[in-house]
């Protein structure tokens, strides 16, 4: 069972632990876990069809093994934890132990039951003042250095304003999706989120495979966040009511419910979804979720190894950079967990003026935690005011809704990744490179926008 929530070094944790096993050491790792912890109730993903552990197995076993990932999730008391740490030397199959985190759906509005991830602040710390100065200095440096060596890297100021959404959303216009001949046919995209509204008329007859990793909750979305994200990544070419909002309209959709209807989940539920997606041969995993990270806090070594192993096996994981920044107040926060892992493509958000969204996090942590690319996530403006934001599918009977966040930017990149996968046959790191190499360079600091604005093939 999941322990009551606690905090370790500022992290919201569950009381359970993630254990990274060395490659090709699953069986010896299980024996070591049993020997040093005494845990006997062990569930292995490999024992289930398509490695789809049930939510109840995740909740009720002492130790859960994700065979494809080489990770165990364990319930450990302090003595067991100490014993396992002592066993974790170079000769042991145990490579790393981390506390399990709590994660949330990432949006910038807190609307419709979605989890509000922005904490208001009234004061600015000295560290934040330093970062503001650093950011301003970088801005000035970019202004002087681009374009360089004759290579045009800037767009005409003040950017491109595309607000006529009669036939397609502004996001699909500025990413050139509307000009692409590709549809994502034959590409499997897994969206790990709050599920999907299976009654949505725009997806009638569409092939969709779902699995819930949340106890006592079905794949059916009761939150709206997952339905919105899947709509952008995989929505139809011609929705019942225009405009077009979906990118990979012929992709195979895998709906992994790893966040509850209240918008929260855990590391183990994310890992269960990743394990399931890999077992199903998904080339792309989209995750608009995460947890806040502090300045100077390292990324998860365990999630980094998982993402690297996934890339080497042909699966690209794309995740939201996070929405904790309040740029209108001069506050910029670092990329959150797990997007801050170097082998996970971290997506920041821009608006239709090609400016960084006010909530979008930045690559402030020196060791990892960079923004890799940006995509449409909000209409210009700060908190409040009139904005069109990102239009996509939503819970019935509402049907459609406009939301803002790096959550909305992430499925733009996932859908476009599916187009590149179809167009080139690329997977894993090669697919990553195709996406970033073809991004539209922006006259903004790379800590904010990475390679630039994602563009469809």
CSV table of C-alpha atoms in Angstrom, one decimal:
chain,number,residue,atom,x,y,z
A,1,UNK,CA,0.0,0.0,0.0
A,2,UNK,CA,1.1,3.6,-0.6
A,3,UNK,CA,2.2,5.2,2.6
A,4,UNK,CA,0.9,8.6,3.6
A,5,UNK,CA,2.5,11.5,1.8
A,6,UNK,CA,5.7,13.0,3.2
A,7,UNK,CA,8.5,15.4,2.2
A,8,UNK,CA,12.2,14.6,1.6
A,9,UNK,CA,14.4,17.6,0.8
A,10,UNK,CA,11.4,19.5,-0.4
A,11,UNK,CA,10.0,16.7,-2.5
A,12,UNK,CA,6.5,15.4,-2.0
A,13,UNK,CA,7.0,11.7,-1.6
A,14,UNK,CA,4.8,8.6,-1.0
A,15,UNK,CA,7.0,6.7,1.4
A,16,UNK,CA,7.9,4.0,-1.1
A,17,UNK,CA,11.2,3.7,-3.0
A,18,UNK,CA,12.3,3.2,-6.6
A,19,UNK,CA,15.2,0.8,-7.1
A,20,UNK,CA,17.2,0.8,-10.3
A,21,UNK,CA,18.6,-2.6,-11.3
A,22,UNK,CA,21.7,-2.9,-13.4
A,23,UNK,CA,21.1,-4.0,-17.0
A,24,UNK,CA,20.6,-7.7,-17.5
A,25,UNK,CA,20.3,-8.2,-13.7
A,26,UNK,CA,16.6,-8.5,-13.1
A,27,UNK,CA,16.6,-12.0,-11.6
A,28,UNK,CA,19.7,-11.4,-9.4
A,29,UNK,CA,18.2,-8.0,-8.4
A,30,UNK,CA,14.9,-9.7,-7.3
A,31,UNK,CA,16.9,-12.2,-5.2
A,32,UNK,CA,18.9,-9.4,-3.6
A,33,UNK,CA,15.8,-7.4,-2.8
A,34,UNK,CA,14.3,-10.5,-1.1
A,35,UNK,CA,17.5,-11.3,0.8
A,36,UNK,CA,17.9,-7.8,2.2
A,37,UNK,CA,14.3,-6.7,2.7
A,38,UNK,CA,12.4,-9.9,3.3
A,39,UNK,CA,9.7,-8.7,0.9
A,40,UNK,CA,7.9,-11.8,-0.4
A,41,UNK,CA,4.9,-10.3,-2.3
A,42,UNK,CA,6.5,-9.6,-5.7
A,43,UNK,CA,4.7,-8.7,-8.9
A,44,UNK,CA,6.5,-8.7,-12.3
A,45,UNK,CA,5.2,-6.8,-15.3
A,46,UNK,CA,6.6,-9.6,-17.5
A,47,UNK,CA,4.0,-12.0,-16.0
A,48,UNK,CA,1.1,-9.9,-17.4
A,49,UNK,CA,0.0,-9.5,-21.0
A,50,UNK,CA,1.8,-6.6,-22.7
A,51,UNK,CA,3.5,-6.0,-19.3
A,52,UNK,CA,0.2,-4.3,-18.1
A,53,UNK,CA,0.3,-4.6,-14.3
A,54,UNK,CA,-3.1,-3.9,-12.8
A,55,UNK,CA,-3.5,-0.8,-10.6
A,56,UNK,CA,-4.3,-3.1,-7.7
A,57,UNK,CA,-1.0,-5.0,-8.1
A,58,UNK,CA,0.9,-1.7,-8.0
A,59,UNK,CA,-1.0,-0.8,-4.9
A,60,UNK,CA,-0.9,-4.0,-2.9
A,61,UNK,CA,2.5,-5.7,-3.5
A,62,UNK,CA,5.6,-5.1,-1.5
A,63,UNK,CA,7.8,-5.1,-4.6
A,64,UNK,CA,6.8,-4.4,-8.2
A,65,UNK,CA,9.2,-5.2,-11.0
A,66,UNK,CA,9.2,-3.4,-14.4
A,67,UNK,CA,11.2,-5.8,-16.5
A,68,UNK,CA,11.6,-3.6,-19.6
A,69,UNK,CA,12.8,-0.7,-17.5
A,70,UNK,CA,14.9,-2.6,-15.0
A,71,UNK,CA,13.2,-0.9,-12.1
A,72,UNK,CA,11.6,-2.1,-8.9
A,73,UNK,CA,9.2,-0.2,-6.7
A,74,UNK,CA,9.5,-1.3,-3.0
A,75,UNK,CA,7.7,-0.7,0.3
A,76,UNK,CA,10.6,-0.4,2.8
A,77,UNK,CA,10.8,0.4,6.4
A,78,UNK,CA,13.9,2.3,7.7
A,79,UNK,CA,15.8,-0.8,8.6
A,80,UNK,CA,15.1,-2.5,5.2
A,81,UNK,CA,16.2,0.7,3.4
A,82,UNK,CA,19.4,0.9,5.3
A,83,UNK,CA,20.1,-2.7,4.6
A,84,UNK,CA,19.5,-2.2,0.9
A,85,UNK,CA,21.7,0.8,0.8
A,86,UNK,CA,24.5,-1.2,2.4
A,87,UNK,CA,24.1,-3.8,-0.3
A,88,UNK,CA,24.4,-1.3,-3.2
A,89,UNK,CA,28.0,-1.5,-4.2
A,90,UNK,CA,29.5,-1.9,-7.7
A,91,UNK,CA,29.2,-5.7,-7.5
A,92,UNK,CA,25.5,-5.6,-6.6
A,93,UNK,CA,22.7,-5.7,-9.1
A,94,UNK,CA,21.2,-2.7,-7.2
A,95,UNK,CA,22.5,0.5,-8.9
A,96,UNK,CA,20.4,3.3,-7.3
A,97,UNK,CA,17.7,3.9,-4.8
A,98,UNK,CA,15.4,7.0,-4.8
A,99,UNK,CA,12.3,8.0,-2.9
A,100,UNK,CA,9.1,7.9,-5.0
A,101,UNK,CA,7.6,11.3,-5.9
A,102,UNK,CA,4.1,12.5,-6.3
A,103,UNK,CA,3.4,14.1,-9.7
A,104,UNK,CA,0.6,16.3,-11.1
A,105,UNK,CA,-1.1,17.2,-14.3
A,106,UNK,CA,0.6,20.4,-15.5
A,107,UNK,CA,-1.6,23.4,-16.5
A,108,UNK,CA,-1.4,27.1,-16.1
A,109,UNK,CA,-5.0,27.9,-15.2
A,110,UNK,CA,-6.5,25.6,-12.6
A,111,UNK,CA,-9.7,25.4,-14.5
A,112,UNK,CA,-12.3,22.7,-14.6
A,113,UNK,CA,-10.9,20.6,-11.8
A,114,UNK,CA,-7.4,20.6,-13.2
A,115,UNK,CA,-4.7,20.9,-10.6
A,116,UNK,CA,-3.3,24.4,-10.1
A,117,UNK,CA,0.5,24.2,-10.2
A,118,UNK,CA,1.4,27.8,-9.7
A,119,UNK,CA,2.1,29.0,-6.2
A,120,UNK,CA,1.7,32.8,-5.9
A,121,UNK,CA,4.6,34.6,-4.4
A,122,UNK,CA,4.8,38.1,-3.1
A,123,UNK,CA,8.6,38.4,-2.5
A,124,UNK,CA,11.6,37.7,-4.6
A,125,UNK,CA,14.6,35.9,-3.1
A,126,UNK,CA,18.2,37.0,-3.7
A,127,UNK,CA,18.6,33.9,-5.8
A,128,UNK,CA,15.7,34.9,-8.0
A,129,UNK,CA,17.1,38.4,-8.3
A,130,UNK,CA,20.3,36.9,-9.6
A,131,UNK,CA,18.5,34.8,-12.1
A,132,UNK,CA,16.5,37.8,-13.3
A,133,UNK,CA,19.8,39.6,-13.9
A,134,UNK,CA,21.2,36.5,-15.6
A,135,UNK,CA,18.2,36.3,-17.9
A,136,UNK,CA,18.3,39.9,-18.8
A,137,UNK,CA,22.0,39.6,-19.6
A,138,UNK,CA,21.4,36.6,-21.9
A,139,UNK,CA,18.6,38.5,-23.6
A,140,UNK,CA,20.9,41.4,-24.4
A,141,UNK,CA,23.7,39.0,-25.5
A,142,UNK,CA,21.3,37.2,-27.9
A,143,UNK,CA,20.2,40.6,-29.3
A,144,UNK,CA,23.8,41.4,-30.2
A,145,UNK,CA,24.8,38.0,-31.5
A,146,UNK,CA,22.0,36.8,-33.8
A,147,UNK,CA,22.0,36.4,-36.7
A,148,UNK,CA,25.7,35.2,-36.7
A,149,UNK,CA,28.1,33.9,-39.4
A,150,UNK,CA,25.5,34.8,-42.0
A,151,UNK,CA,23.0,32.3,-40.7
A,152,UNK,CA,19.6,33.8,-40.3
A,153,UNK,CA,18.3,32.7,-36.9
A,154,UNK,CA,15.8,35.4,-36.1
A,155,UNK,CA,12.2,36.0,-37.1
A,156,UNK,CA,10.8,39.4,-38.0
A,157,UNK,CA,9.8,41.3,-34.8
A,158,UNK,CA,7.4,41.2,-33.0
A,159,UNK,CA,6.8,37.6,-34.3
A,160,UNK,CA,3.9,36.0,-36.2
A,161,UNK,CA,0.4,36.6,-35.2
A,162,UNK,CA,-2.0,33.9,-36.4
A,163,UNK,CA,-5.4,34.4,-34.8
A,164,UNK,CA,-7.8,33.3,-37.6
A,165,UNK,CA,-8.8,29.8,-36.5
A,166,UNK,CA,-11.6,29.3,-39.0
A,167,UNK,CA,-10.0,26.0,-40.3
A,168,UNK,CA,-7.1,25.2,-38.0
A,169,UNK,CA,-5.8,26.3,-34.6
A,170,UNK,CA,-3.1,28.9,-34.4
A,171,UNK,CA,-0.8,26.2,-32.9
A,172,UNK,CA,-1.2,24.0,-36.0
A,173,UNK,CA,-0.5,27.0,-38.2
A,174,UNK,CA,2.7,28.2,-36.7
A,175,UNK,CA,4.1,24.7,-36.4
A,176,UNK,CA,3.3,24.1,-40.2
A,177,UNK,CA,1.2,21.0,-39.4
A,178,UNK,CA,-1.5,22.4,-41.8
A,179,UNK,CA,1.1,22.2,-44.6
A,180,UNK,CA,2.3,18.6,-43.8
A,181,UNK,CA,1.3,15.7,-46.0
A,182,UNK,CA,1.9,13.2,-43.1
A,183,UNK,CA,-0.7,11.9,-40.7
A,184,UNK,CA,1.2,9.6,-38.3
A,185,UNK,CA,-0.1,6.5,-40.0
A,186,UNK,CA,1.4,3.4,-38.5
A,187,UNK,CA,2.9,5.2,-35.5
A,188,UNK,CA,1.9,4.3,-32.0
A,189,UNK,CA,1.7,7.3,-29.6
A,190,UNK,CA,1.1,6.7,-25.8
A,191,UNK,CA,-0.3,9.6,-23.8
A,192,UNK,CA,0.2,9.1,-20.1
A,193,UNK,CA,-2.3,11.4,-18.4
A,194,UNK,CA,-5.7,11.4,-16.8
A,195,UNK,CA,-7.2,9.1,-19.4
A,196,UNK,CA,-9.6,10.0,-22.3
A,197,UNK,CA,-13.3,10.6,-22.8
A,198,UNK,CA,-14.1,7.5,-24.8
A,199,UNK,CA,-17.5,9.0,-25.7
A,200,UNK,CA,-16.1,11.9,-27.7
A,201,UNK,CA,-17.7,12.1,-31.1
A,202,UNK,CA,-14.5,13.3,-32.9
A,203,UNK,CA,-12.9,9.9,-32.1
A,204,UNK,CA,-15.8,7.6,-33.0
A,205,UNK,CA,-14.4,4.5,-34.7
A,206,UNK,CA,-10.8,5.4,-34.0
A,207,UNK,CA,-8.5,2.6,-32.9
A,208,UNK,CA,-7.6,3.3,-29.2
A,209,UNK,CA,-6.0,1.0,-26.6
A,210,UNK,CA,-6.4,2.1,-22.9
A,211,UNK,CA,-5.1,0.9,-19.6
A,212,UNK,CA,-5.6,2.5,-16.1
A,213,UNK,CA,-2.9,2.3,-13.5
A,214,UNK,CA,-5.0,4.2,-11.0
A,215,UNK,CA,-6.8,2.0,-8.4
A,216,UNK,CA,-10.6,2.0,-8.7
A,217,UNK,CA,-10.6,4.4,-11.7
A,218,UNK,CA,-11.2,3.4,-15.3
A,219,UNK,CA,-9.5,4.8,-18.4
A,220,UNK,CA,-12.5,7.1,-18.9
A,221,UNK,CA,-11.3,10.7,-18.2
A,222,UNK,CA,-13.2,12.6,-15.5
A,223,UNK,CA,-10.7,15.4,-15.4
A,224,UNK,CA,-10.3,16.7,-18.9
A,225,UNK,CA,-6.5,17.2,-19.0
A,226,UNK,CA,-5.8,13.9,-20.7
A,227,UNK,CA,-8.6,14.3,-23.3
A,228,UNK,CA,-7.3,17.8,-24.2
A,229,UNK,CA,-3.7,16.5,-24.6
A,230,UNK,CA,-4.7,13.5,-26.7
A,231,UNK,CA,-6.8,15.8,-28.9
A,232,UNK,CA,-3.8,17.9,-29.8
A,233,UNK,CA,-1.4,15.0,-30.4
A,234,UNK,CA,-3.7,12.6,-32.2
A,235,UNK,CA,-7.0,14.4,-32.9
A,236,UNK,CA,-8.9,14.2,-36.2
A,237,UNK,CA,-8.2,15.9,-39.5
A,238,UNK,CA,-11.8,17.0,-39.8
A,239,UNK,CA,-13.5,17.4,-36.4
A,240,UNK,CA,-17.3,17.5,-36.0
A,241,UNK,CA,-17.0,21.2,-35.3
A,242,UNK,CA,-14.0,23.2,-36.8
A,243,UNK,CA,-11.3,24.2,-36.4
A,244,UNK,CA,-8.9,21.3,-36.8
A,245,UNK,CA,-6.9,20.9,-33.6
A,246,UNK,CA,-5.3,17.5,-33.9
A,247,UNK,CA,-1.9,16.6,-35.5
A,248,UNK,CA,-1.4,12.8,-35.9
A,249,UNK,CA,-4.9,12.0,-37.1
A,250,UNK,CA,-4.0,8.5,-38.2
A,251,UNK,CA,-1.8,7.5,-35.3
A,252,UNK,CA,-2.6,4.5,-33.1
A,253,UNK,CA,-3.6,5.9,-29.7
A,254,UNK,CA,-2.5,4.3,-26.4
A,255,UNK,CA,-4.2,5.9,-23.4
A,256,UNK,CA,-2.3,5.3,-20.2
A,257,UNK,CA,-4.2,6.6,-17.2
A,258,UNK,CA,-1.3,7.4,-14.8
A,259,UNK,CA,-3.0,10.4,-13.1
A,260,UNK,CA,-6.2,10.2,-11.2
A,261,UNK,CA,-9.4,12.1,-12.0
A,262,UNK,CA,-8.1,14.6,-9.4
A,263,UNK,CA,-5.0,15.1,-11.5
A,264,UNK,CA,-2.3,13.4,-9.4
A,265,UNK,CA,-0.2,10.3,-9.5
A,266,UNK,CA,3.1,8.8,-8.5
A,267,UNK,CA,6.4,7.9,-10.1
A,268,UNK,CA,5.5,4.2,-10.0
A,269,UNK,CA,2.3,4.8,-12.0
A,270,UNK,CA,4.3,6.8,-14.6
A,271,UNK,CA,6.8,3.9,-14.8
A,272,UNK,CA,4.0,1.4,-15.1
A,273,UNK,CA,2.7,3.4,-18.1
A,274,UNK,CA,6.1,3.7,-19.7
A,275,UNK,CA,6.6,-0.1,-19.2
A,276,UNK,CA,3.3,-0.8,-20.8
A,277,UNK,CA,3.9,1.6,-23.7
A,278,UNK,CA,7.3,0.1,-24.5
A,279,UNK,CA,5.8,-3.4,-24.4
A,280,UNK,CA,3.2,-2.3,-26.9
A,281,UNK,CA,5.9,-0.9,-29.3
A,282,UNK,CA,5.0,2.8,-28.9
A,283,UNK,CA,7.6,4.9,-30.6
A,284,UNK,CA,6.5,8.1,-28.8
A,285,UNK,CA,5.4,8.7,-25.2
A,286,UNK,CA,3.8,12.0,-24.3
A,287,UNK,CA,3.7,13.1,-20.6
A,288,UNK,CA,2.1,16.4,-19.6
A,289,UNK,CA,2.8,15.9,-15.9
A,290,UNK,CA,5.5,16.4,-13.3
A,291,UNK,CA,6.7,17.7,-10.0
A,292,UNK,CA,8.3,21.0,-9.0
A,293,UNK,CA,12.1,21.1,-8.9
A,294,UNK,CA,14.2,23.6,-6.9
A,295,UNK,CA,17.2,25.6,-8.2
A,296,UNK,CA,20.3,23.3,-7.9
A,297,UNK,CA,18.3,20.1,-7.4
A,298,UNK,CA,19.6,17.3,-9.5
A,299,UNK,CA,17.4,15.3,-11.9
A,300,UNK,CA,16.4,11.7,-11.1
A,301,UNK,CA,19.2,9.3,-11.9
A,302,UNK,CA,16.7,6.5,-12.1
A,303,UNK,CA,14.4,8.2,-14.6
A,304,UNK,CA,17.4,9.3,-16.7
A,305,UNK,CA,18.5,5.7,-17.0
A,306,UNK,CA,14.9,4.6,-17.8
A,307,UNK,CA,14.7,7.3,-20.6
A,308,UNK,CA,18.1,6.4,-22.0
A,309,UNK,CA,17.1,2.7,-22.1
A,310,UNK,CA,13.9,3.6,-23.8
A,311,UNK,CA,15.7,5.8,-26.4
A,312,UNK,CA,18.1,2.9,-27.2
A,313,UNK,CA,15.1,0.7,-27.7
A,314,UNK,CA,13.3,3.1,-30.1
A,315,UNK,CA,11.0,5.0,-27.8
A,316,UNK,CA,11.2,8.8,-27.4
A,317,UNK,CA,9.7,10.2,-24.1
A,318,UNK,CA,8.5,13.8,-24.4
A,319,UNK,CA,7.5,15.7,-21.2
A,320,UNK,CA,6.3,19.1,-20.1
A,321,UNK,CA,8.9,21.5,-18.7
A,322,UNK,CA,6.5,22.8,-16.0
A,323,UNK,CA,4.5,25.9,-15.3
A,324,UNK,CA,5.8,27.2,-12.0
A,325,UNK,CA,7.3,30.4,-13.5
A,326,UNK,CA,5.6,33.8,-13.1
A,327,UNK,CA,7.6,35.8,-15.6
A,328,UNK,CA,5.3,38.8,-15.3
A,329,UNK,CA,6.6,39.0,-11.7
A,330,UNK,CA,10.2,38.4,-12.7
A,331,UNK,CA,10.1,34.8,-11.4
A,332,UNK,CA,11.6,32.0,-13.5
A,333,UNK,CA,11.7,28.5,-12.2
A,334,UNK,CA,13.8,25.5,-13.4
A,335,UNK,CA,12.4,22.6,-15.5
A,336,UNK,CA,10.5,20.1,-13.4
A,337,UNK,CA,10.7,16.3,-12.9
A,338,UNK,CA,10.9,14.1,-14.9
A,339,UNK,CA,11.3,16.5,-17.9
A,340,UNK,CA,14.6,17.7,-16.4
A,341,UNK,CA,16.3,14.3,-17.3
A,342,UNK,CA,18.7,14.8,-20.2
A,343,UNK,CA,17.2,11.8,-22.1
A,344,UNK,CA,13.6,13.1,-21.9
A,345,UNK,CA,12.7,15.8,-24.4
A,346,UNK,CA,11.6,18.8,-22.3
A,347,UNK,CA,9.0,21.0,-23.9
A,348,UNK,CA,8.5,24.7,-23.0
A,349,UNK,CA,5.6,26.9,-24.1
A,350,UNK,CA,5.4,29.9,-26.4
A,351,UNK,CA,2.5,32.1,-27.4
A,352,UNK,CA,1.3,33.2,-30.9
A,353,UNK,CA,3.6,36.2,-30.8
A,354,UNK,CA,6.5,33.7,-30.5
A,355,UNK,CA,7.3,34.8,-27.0
A,356,UNK,CA,7.9,32.6,-24.0
A,357,UNK,CA,4.7,31.9,-22.1
A,358,UNK,CA,4.6,33.6,-18.8
A,359,UNK,CA,4.4,30.3,-16.8
A,360,UNK,CA,7.0,28.3,-18.8
A,361,UNK,CA,10.0,27.0,-16.9
A,362,UNK,CA,13.6,27.5,-18.0
A,363,UNK,CA,16.8,25.5,-18.2
A,364,UNK,CA,18.4,27.0,-15.1
A,365,UNK,CA,20.0,24.0,-13.5
A,366,UNK,CA,23.6,23.5,-14.8
A,367,UNK,CA,23.6,19.7,-14.7
A,368,UNK,CA,20.7,18.7,-16.8
A,369,UNK,CA,17.3,20.3,-16.7
A,370,UNK,CA,17.4,22.1,-20.1
A,371,UNK,CA,14.5,23.1,-22.3
A,372,UNK,CA,14.9,21.1,-25.5
A,373,UNK,CA,12.2,22.6,-27.7
A,374,UNK,CA,9.1,24.8,-27.5
A,375,UNK,CA,5.6,24.6,-28.9
A,376,UNK,CA,2.3,26.5,-28.7
A,377,UNK,CA,1.0,26.7,-25.1
A,378,UNK,CA,-0.7,30.1,-24.5
A,379,UNK,CA,-2.0,33.2,-26.1
A,380,UNK,CA,-0.1,36.4,-25.2
A,381,UNK,CA,-0.8,38.0,-21.9
A,382,UNK,CA,-0.3,37.4,-18.2
A,383,UNK,CA,-2.8,36.1,-15.6
A,384,UNK,CA,-6.3,37.0,-16.6
A,385,UNK,CA,-7.3,39.1,-19.6
A,386,UNK,CA,-8.7,37.8,-22.9
A,387,UNK,CA,-6.7,34.9,-24.3
A,388,UNK,CA,-7.5,32.3,-26.9
A,389,UNK,CA,-5.0,29.7,-25.5
A,390,UNK,CA,-5.0,26.2,-27.0
A,391,UNK,CA,-8.2,24.8,-28.4
A,392,UNK,CA,-8.6,21.0,-28.2
A,393,UNK,CA,-11.0,18.2,-27.3
A,394,UNK,CA,-12.5,18.1,-23.8
A,395,UNK,CA,-15.0,16.1,-21.7
A,396,UNK,CA,-18.5,15.7,-23.1
A,397,UNK,CA,-20.9,17.5,-23.3
A,398,UNK,CA,-18.5,20.5,-23.2
A,399,UNK,CA,-16.7,18.8,-26.2
A,400,UNK,CA,-14.0,21.5,-26.7
A,401,UNK,CA,-12.0,23.8,-24.4
A,402,UNK,CA,-9.2,26.3,-24.4
A,403,UNK,CA,-6.4,25.6,-21.9
A,404,UNK,CA,-2.9,26.9,-21.4
A,405,UNK,CA,0.3,25.3,-20.1
A,406,UNK,CA,3.4,23.4,-21.1
A,407,UNK,CA,0.9,20.5,-20.9
A,408,UNK,CA,-0.6,21.9,-24.1
A,409,UNK,CA,2.7,22.4,-25.7
A,410,UNK,CA,3.9,18.9,-25.1
A,411,UNK,CA,1.3,17.0,-27.3
A,412,UNK,CA,2.1,19.4,-30.1
A,413,UNK,CA,5.6,18.0,-30.1
A,414,UNK,CA,4.4,14.4,-29.6
A,415,UNK,CA,2.1,14.7,-32.6
A,416,UNK,CA,4.7,16.2,-34.8
A,417,UNK,CA,7.2,13.5,-33.6
A,418,UNK,CA,4.7,11.0,-35.0
A,419,UNK,CA,4.7,12.8,-38.4
A,420,UNK,CA,8.5,12.6,-38.5
A,421,UNK,CA,8.5,9.0,-37.5
A,422,UNK,CA,6.1,8.2,-40.4
A,423,UNK,CA,8.1,10.5,-42.9
A,424,UNK,CA,11.5,9.2,-42.1
A,425,UNK,CA,11.2,5.9,-40.2
A,426,UNK,CA,13.3,7.4,-37.4
A,427,UNK,CA,12.9,6.3,-33.8
A,428,UNK,CA,14.7,7.0,-30.5
A,429,UNK,CA,17.6,9.4,-30.6
A,430,UNK,CA,17.5,9.7,-34.4
A,431,UNK,CA,13.9,10.8,-34.1
A,432,UNK,CA,14.9,13.3,-31.4
A,433,UNK,CA,17.6,14.8,-33.7
A,434,UNK,CA,15.2,15.1,-36.6
A,435,UNK,CA,12.8,17.1,-34.5
A,436,UNK,CA,15.3,19.5,-33.0
A,437,UNK,CA,17.4,19.9,-36.2
A,438,UNK,CA,14.3,21.1,-38.0
A,439,UNK,CA,13.0,23.4,-35.3
A,440,UNK,CA,12.5,27.1,-36.2
A,441,UNK,CA,15.2,29.1,-34.4
A,442,UNK,CA,13.9,31.9,-32.3
A,443,UNK,CA,15.7,35.2,-31.2
A,444,UNK,CA,15.3,34.1,-27.5
A,445,UNK,CA,17.7,32.5,-25.0
A,446,UNK,CA,18.2,28.8,-25.4
A,447,UNK,CA,17.5,28.4,-21.7
A,448,UNK,CA,13.9,29.3,-22.5
A,449,UNK,CA,13.3,27.8,-25.9
A,450,UNK,CA,16.0,25.2,-26.6
A,451,UNK,CA,16.4,24.4,-30.3
A,452,UNK,CA,13.4,26.6,-31.1
A,453,UNK,CA,9.8,26.2,-32.2
A,454,UNK,CA,8.9,22.6,-33.3
A,455,UNK,CA,8.0,22.4,-37.1
A,456,UNK,CA,6.2,19.6,-38.9
A,457,UNK,CA,7.9,17.8,-41.8
